Short mmCIF file of C-alpha atoms in Angstrom, two decimals:
data_model
loop_
_atom_site.label_atom_id
_atom_site.label_comp_id
_atom_site.label_asym_id
_atom_site.label_seq_id
_atom_site.Cartn_x
_atom_site.Cartn_y
_atom_site.Cartn_z
CA MET A 1 6.19 52.80 -112.29
CA GLY A 2 5.97 49.50 -111.49
CA LEU A 3 8.41 49.63 -108.45
CA ASN A 4 6.80 52.60 -107.22
CA LEU A 5 3.49 50.96 -107.14
CA GLY A 6 4.77 48.36 -105.24
CA ARG A 7 6.57 50.08 -102.34
CA ARG A 8 2.78 52.05 -102.16
CA LEU A 9 1.30 48.51 -101.75
CA THR A 10 3.95 47.28 -99.48
CA ALA A 11 3.59 50.69 -97.50
CA VAL A 12 -0.76 50.50 -97.20
CA ARG A 13 -0.17 47.01 -96.20
CA GLU A 14 2.06 47.69 -93.51
CA LEU A 15 -0.49 50.53 -92.12
CA PHE A 16 -2.61 47.35 -91.54
CA TRP A 17 -0.14 44.48 -90.58
CA VAL A 18 2.81 44.39 -88.60
CA ARG A 19 5.14 41.16 -88.04
CA THR A 20 5.98 39.79 -84.62
CA PRO A 21 9.50 40.48 -84.25
CA VAL A 22 10.30 37.87 -81.53
CA PRO A 23 8.41 34.80 -82.15
CA SER A 24 10.47 32.71 -80.49
CA LEU A 25 12.43 33.24 -77.03
CA ARG A 26 14.63 30.36 -77.82
CA GLY A 27 18.46 32.22 -77.80
CA ARG A 28 17.40 35.83 -77.39
CA ALA A 29 18.90 37.99 -74.68
CA VAL A 30 15.67 39.00 -72.47
CA LEU A 31 16.20 41.94 -69.84
CA ILE A 32 13.63 41.37 -66.54
CA THR A 33 13.76 43.93 -64.03
CA GLY A 34 12.15 43.27 -60.65
CA ALA A 35 13.27 39.64 -61.49
CA ALA A 36 13.69 38.23 -57.72
CA SER A 37 9.77 38.24 -56.74
CA GLY A 38 6.32 37.79 -58.06
CA ILE A 39 5.74 38.45 -61.58
CA GLY A 40 9.25 38.96 -62.31
CA ARG A 41 10.77 35.89 -60.83
CA ALA A 42 7.71 33.68 -62.81
CA THR A 43 8.39 35.52 -65.94
CA ALA A 44 12.32 34.64 -65.43
CA VAL A 45 11.64 31.33 -64.74
CA ALA A 46 9.07 30.91 -67.73
CA ALA A 47 11.67 32.87 -70.24
CA ALA A 48 14.00 30.46 -69.36
CA ARG A 49 11.75 27.66 -69.97
CA GLU A 50 11.68 28.56 -73.31
CA GLY A 51 15.58 29.04 -74.01
CA ALA A 52 16.14 32.66 -73.40
CA ARG A 53 19.28 33.64 -72.15
CA LEU A 54 18.22 36.03 -69.10
CA VAL A 55 19.67 39.16 -68.06
CA LEU A 56 18.11 39.91 -64.62
CA THR A 57 18.14 42.75 -61.88
CA ASP A 58 15.92 43.07 -59.18
CA LEU A 59 16.69 45.69 -55.44
CA GLN A 60 16.91 42.77 -53.51
CA VAL A 61 20.82 40.96 -53.53
CA ASP A 62 19.61 37.49 -51.62
CA ALA A 63 16.12 36.92 -53.80
CA LEU A 64 17.95 37.70 -56.73
CA ASP A 65 20.72 35.06 -56.51
CA GLU A 66 18.19 32.54 -55.59
CA VAL A 67 16.41 32.99 -58.79
CA VAL A 68 19.46 32.81 -60.77
CA ALA A 69 20.48 29.33 -58.75
CA GLU A 70 16.79 28.47 -59.53
CA VAL A 71 17.17 29.08 -63.61
CA ALA A 72 20.44 27.71 -63.59
CA GLY A 73 19.29 24.09 -61.54
CA HIS A 74 16.67 23.80 -64.15
CA GLY A 75 19.27 23.97 -67.33
CA GLY A 76 18.45 27.75 -67.94
CA VAL A 77 20.95 30.32 -68.93
CA VAL A 78 21.41 33.33 -67.03
CA ALA A 79 24.39 35.28 -68.82
CA TYR A 80 24.35 38.68 -66.89
CA HIS A 81 22.70 39.72 -63.00
CA SER A 82 23.00 42.56 -61.22
CA ALA A 83 21.33 43.80 -58.03
CA GLY A 84 20.00 47.68 -58.09
CA ASP A 85 17.65 50.18 -57.98
CA VAL A 86 16.28 51.16 -61.64
CA SER A 87 14.68 54.52 -60.01
CA ASP A 88 18.75 55.45 -59.47
CA TYR A 89 19.64 56.74 -63.25
CA GLU A 90 23.03 56.27 -63.04
CA TRP A 91 22.52 53.19 -61.79
CA VAL A 92 20.72 51.66 -64.72
CA ALA A 93 23.34 53.64 -67.20
CA SER A 94 26.09 51.58 -65.52
CA PHE A 95 24.20 48.49 -65.45
CA ALA A 96 23.49 48.74 -69.21
CA ARG A 97 27.30 49.75 -70.27
CA ALA A 98 28.02 45.95 -68.37
CA VAL A 99 25.65 44.56 -70.20
CA ASP A 100 26.77 45.56 -73.49
CA ALA A 101 29.77 44.69 -73.00
CA GLU A 102 29.17 41.36 -71.12
CA VAL A 103 25.95 40.11 -73.54
CA GLY A 104 25.38 42.61 -76.28
CA VAL A 105 22.01 44.15 -77.35
CA MET A 106 18.90 42.80 -75.53
CA ASP A 107 16.33 41.48 -78.40
CA VAL A 108 13.54 41.92 -75.14
CA VAL A 109 13.59 44.42 -72.38
CA MET A 110 10.84 43.65 -69.82
CA ASN A 111 9.94 46.66 -66.95
CA VAL A 112 8.44 44.39 -64.60
CA ALA A 113 9.71 45.93 -61.02
CA GLY A 114 7.44 47.95 -59.18
CA ILE A 115 5.79 48.97 -56.17
CA SER A 116 2.79 50.25 -54.72
CA ALA A 117 0.93 52.21 -51.61
CA TRP A 118 -2.71 53.35 -51.60
CA GLY A 119 -4.84 55.91 -49.56
CA THR A 120 -6.50 59.30 -50.00
CA VAL A 121 -5.10 62.44 -50.90
CA GLU A 122 -5.38 63.64 -47.21
CA ASN A 123 -3.59 60.66 -45.79
CA LEU A 124 -0.76 60.29 -48.37
CA GLN A 125 2.38 61.96 -47.88
CA HIS A 126 4.98 63.28 -50.43
CA ARG A 127 7.30 60.46 -50.18
CA HIS A 128 4.31 58.01 -50.96
CA TRP A 129 3.65 60.16 -54.86
CA ARG A 130 7.59 60.32 -54.94
CA LYS A 131 8.64 56.73 -54.36
CA ILE A 132 5.71 55.80 -56.61
CA VAL A 133 6.27 57.74 -59.08
CA ASP A 134 10.16 57.02 -59.33
CA VAL A 135 10.10 53.32 -59.17
CA ASN A 136 7.20 52.48 -61.24
CA LEU A 137 7.50 55.54 -63.75
CA MET A 138 11.03 56.77 -64.10
CA GLY A 139 12.62 53.35 -63.29
CA PRO A 140 10.78 51.80 -66.53
CA ILE A 141 11.98 55.11 -68.62
CA HIS A 142 15.69 54.60 -67.41
CA VAL A 143 15.61 51.06 -68.47
CA ILE A 144 14.14 52.06 -71.91
CA GLU A 145 16.65 55.60 -72.29
CA CYS A 146 19.50 52.64 -71.26
CA PHE A 147 18.54 49.99 -73.17
CA VAL A 148 16.16 50.59 -76.54
CA PRO A 149 18.75 53.05 -78.75
CA GLN A 150 21.04 50.08 -79.11
CA MET A 151 18.11 48.04 -80.27
CA VAL A 152 17.40 50.69 -82.85
CA ARG A 153 20.71 51.01 -84.22
CA ARG A 154 21.29 47.40 -84.24
CA GLY A 155 18.49 47.19 -87.05
CA SER A 156 16.85 43.58 -86.13
CA GLY A 157 13.94 44.75 -84.17
CA GLY A 158 12.61 43.44 -80.60
CA GLN A 159 10.66 43.78 -78.30
CA LEU A 160 9.76 46.00 -75.41
CA VAL A 161 7.24 45.32 -72.30
CA ASN A 162 6.36 47.64 -70.35
CA VAL A 163 3.75 46.52 -66.69
CA SER A 164 1.28 48.70 -65.82
CA SER A 165 -2.17 47.59 -64.18
CA ALA A 166 -5.50 47.39 -63.67
CA ALA A 167 -5.09 51.14 -62.26
CA GLY A 168 -3.28 52.14 -65.50
CA LEU A 169 -6.76 51.37 -67.17
CA LEU A 170 -9.40 52.14 -64.03
CA ALA A 171 -10.17 54.31 -61.62
CA LEU A 172 -9.71 52.58 -58.74
CA PRO A 173 -10.54 53.89 -55.01
CA TRP A 174 -7.41 55.12 -53.65
CA HIS A 175 -5.13 54.64 -56.51
CA SER A 176 -3.98 58.10 -56.99
CA ALA A 177 -0.37 57.90 -56.22
CA TYR A 178 -0.48 54.35 -58.07
CA SER A 179 -2.66 55.38 -60.73
CA ALA A 180 -0.60 58.19 -61.49
CA SER A 181 2.56 56.05 -62.54
CA LYS A 182 0.32 53.13 -63.95
CA PHE A 183 -1.15 55.50 -66.73
CA GLY A 184 2.10 57.28 -66.85
CA ILE A 185 3.96 53.94 -68.28
CA ARG A 186 0.65 53.48 -70.19
CA GLY A 187 1.17 56.56 -72.21
CA VAL A 188 4.97 55.91 -72.87
CA SER A 189 3.87 52.41 -74.16
CA GLU A 190 1.14 53.65 -76.55
CA VAL A 191 3.48 56.65 -78.21
CA LEU A 192 6.29 53.96 -78.19
CA ARG A 193 4.31 51.47 -80.23
CA TYR A 194 4.31 53.62 -83.15
CA ASP A 195 7.65 55.13 -82.49
CA LEU A 196 9.29 51.99 -82.66
CA ARG A 197 7.31 50.15 -85.29
CA ARG A 198 9.46 51.21 -88.23
CA HIS A 199 12.19 50.06 -86.06
CA GLY A 200 10.69 46.55 -86.08
CA ILE A 201 10.31 46.84 -82.19
CA GLY A 202 7.03 45.76 -80.71
CA VAL A 203 5.79 47.24 -77.34
CA SER A 204 3.64 45.00 -74.82
CA LEU A 205 1.62 46.90 -72.30
CA VAL A 206 0.70 44.20 -69.61
CA CYS A 207 -2.01 45.35 -67.47
CA PRO A 208 -2.51 42.62 -64.62
CA GLY A 209 -5.71 42.75 -62.31
CA GLY A 210 -4.95 40.82 -59.00
CA VAL A 211 -2.19 38.47 -59.10
CA ALA A 212 -0.90 36.42 -55.78
CA THR A 213 2.40 38.18 -55.15
CA PRO A 214 4.32 39.38 -51.93
CA LEU A 215 3.16 42.94 -52.98
CA VAL A 216 0.07 42.20 -51.99
CA GLY A 217 0.66 41.09 -48.36
CA THR A 218 3.13 43.90 -47.90
CA VAL A 219 1.59 47.02 -49.75
CA GLU A 220 1.04 49.99 -47.71
CA ILE A 221 -2.64 51.32 -47.42
CA VAL A 222 -2.27 54.72 -46.15
CA GLY A 223 -5.54 55.08 -43.70
CA LEU A 224 -6.69 51.53 -43.18
CA ASP A 225 -5.26 49.27 -40.17
CA ARG A 226 -4.30 45.92 -41.75
CA SER A 227 -4.54 44.25 -38.54
CA ASP A 228 -8.05 45.39 -38.77
CA PRO A 229 -9.75 41.74 -39.42
CA ARG A 230 -11.97 43.53 -41.28
CA VAL A 231 -9.37 45.16 -43.43
CA ALA A 232 -7.72 41.37 -43.65
CA LYS A 233 -11.08 39.62 -44.76
CA GLN A 234 -10.93 42.40 -47.41
CA VAL A 235 -7.66 41.67 -48.37
CA ASP A 236 -8.20 37.88 -48.27
CA GLY A 237 -11.07 38.19 -50.50
CA PHE A 238 -8.42 40.14 -53.20
CA HIS A 239 -6.16 36.71 -52.78
CA LYS A 240 -9.13 34.70 -54.03
CA ILE A 241 -9.54 36.45 -57.14
CA ALA A 242 -5.92 36.80 -57.65
CA VAL A 243 -4.11 34.59 -60.44
CA THR A 244 -0.94 32.85 -59.69
CA PRO A 245 2.36 34.87 -61.11
CA GLU A 246 2.94 31.82 -63.17
CA LYS A 247 -0.28 32.66 -65.31
CA ALA A 248 0.97 36.21 -65.63
CA ALA A 249 4.28 35.52 -66.85
CA ALA A 250 2.37 33.03 -69.39
CA ALA A 251 0.35 35.93 -70.59
CA ILE A 252 3.51 38.06 -70.86
CA ILE A 253 5.51 35.31 -72.83
CA ARG A 254 2.26 34.78 -75.36
CA GLY A 255 1.93 38.61 -75.60
CA VAL A 256 5.84 38.72 -76.57
CA THR A 257 5.55 35.76 -78.99
CA LYS A 258 2.21 37.02 -80.60
CA ASN A 259 3.45 41.07 -80.69
CA LYS A 260 0.22 41.60 -78.79
CA TYR A 261 -0.11 45.05 -77.48
CA MET A 262 -2.52 44.86 -74.85
CA VAL A 263 -1.99 41.81 -72.53
CA TYR A 264 -4.07 41.00 -69.94
CA THR A 265 -3.32 38.17 -67.23
CA SER A 266 -7.13 38.13 -66.27
CA PHE A 267 -10.60 38.25 -67.62
CA ASP A 268 -11.93 41.01 -65.12
CA VAL A 269 -9.52 43.33 -66.50
CA ARG A 270 -10.20 43.01 -69.94
CA PHE A 271 -13.96 43.18 -69.09
CA GLY A 272 -13.91 46.28 -67.09
CA TYR A 273 -11.49 48.43 -69.37
CA TRP A 274 -14.09 47.47 -71.98
CA TRP A 275 -16.74 47.87 -70.01
CA ALA A 276 -15.15 51.70 -68.95
CA ARG A 277 -14.94 52.26 -72.92
CA LYS A 278 -18.48 51.54 -73.62
CA PHE A 279 -20.79 52.50 -71.01
CA ALA A 280 -19.39 55.65 -69.28
CA LEU A 281 -22.02 56.62 -66.59
CA PRO A 282 -22.74 52.85 -65.30
CA TYR A 283 -18.91 52.77 -65.08
CA GLU A 284 -19.09 56.24 -62.90
CA VAL A 285 -21.42 54.45 -60.71
CA ALA A 286 -19.59 51.44 -60.51
CA MET A 287 -16.32 53.65 -59.45
CA ARG A 288 -18.56 56.12 -57.18
CA ILE A 289 -19.68 52.57 -55.44
CA ALA A 290 -16.33 51.00 -55.01
CA ASN A 291 -15.00 54.24 -53.39
CA ASN A 292 -17.56 54.38 -51.03
CA ARG A 293 -16.78 51.12 -50.12
CA PHE A 294 -13.45 51.76 -49.74
CA ASP A 295 -14.69 55.00 -47.76
CA HIS A 296 -16.88 52.67 -45.02
CA LEU A 297 -14.07 50.49 -44.24
CA SER A 298 -11.74 53.13 -43.44
CA ARG A 299 -14.46 54.95 -40.82
CA LEU A 300 -15.05 51.10 -40.04
CA SER A 301 -10.96 50.63 -39.36
CA GLY A 302 -10.89 54.16 -37.56
CA VAL A 303 -7.34 55.50 -39.04
CA GLY A 304 -7.32 58.81 -40.23
CA GLN A 305 -10.14 59.96 -38.32
CA VAL A 306 -10.31 63.18 -37.16
CA ASP A 307 -11.65 63.64 -33.60
#
């Protein structure tokens, strides 16, 4: 009787309280994709500083080698690294087998790799939709398929980190293809948050707003001429409100060590998401205004105009 009551009380307690699976990165095996630049690179450096044993991958061979050298130069440990394409399932599976053999089961898996392209539906081509979904959604799914089951079987918990975006929370103009991938990984994360809980594996969903990474300078804006001074001015305005990759990395590390589900890298995204949920009509009006601004900019730039 007493034993059954104790079990019931424990079950009820666990509905409201979840332990932190990875309170510290010291000595933990941490996989980071997209580790050669931007948020991925900054997170790799920050995790190494916290004492993690890193497993790193990126599509860029030389840039990945530079990160490995940087981490080693500061006394950090890169247990394994390999360049490859996360959108290629066969490569990810092969990479995972090598990591299992060389390093063992991961304690933390971070899906950071991503690409972007913006544009209206009449300007976006199939290749834009396909590539973005392949890298930003199927890439993390491949990594989850190939690394998380081992964590479940081991039985000692861990943390899964998926990087979504403000575009995975809000209807940002011209982000339909990008949002398809980022809303998708948000959905995957929300389900896994509950599915993996019984195995002691936490899930963190990172939703960055503006982050000053190379992606900002190279993102393809289909329908806009980026050389147009008016477009350049808008991009420069984005830079002014963007946080540094190091600040984003610090938020991610805190999210892991505190087992936070929603991880924001700046206040504007947190506020915007709260506003969208609490004030539906004002949110719709704000999105219409933002969309009109993008449309006006497109007309000024003269790209995609039909005579």
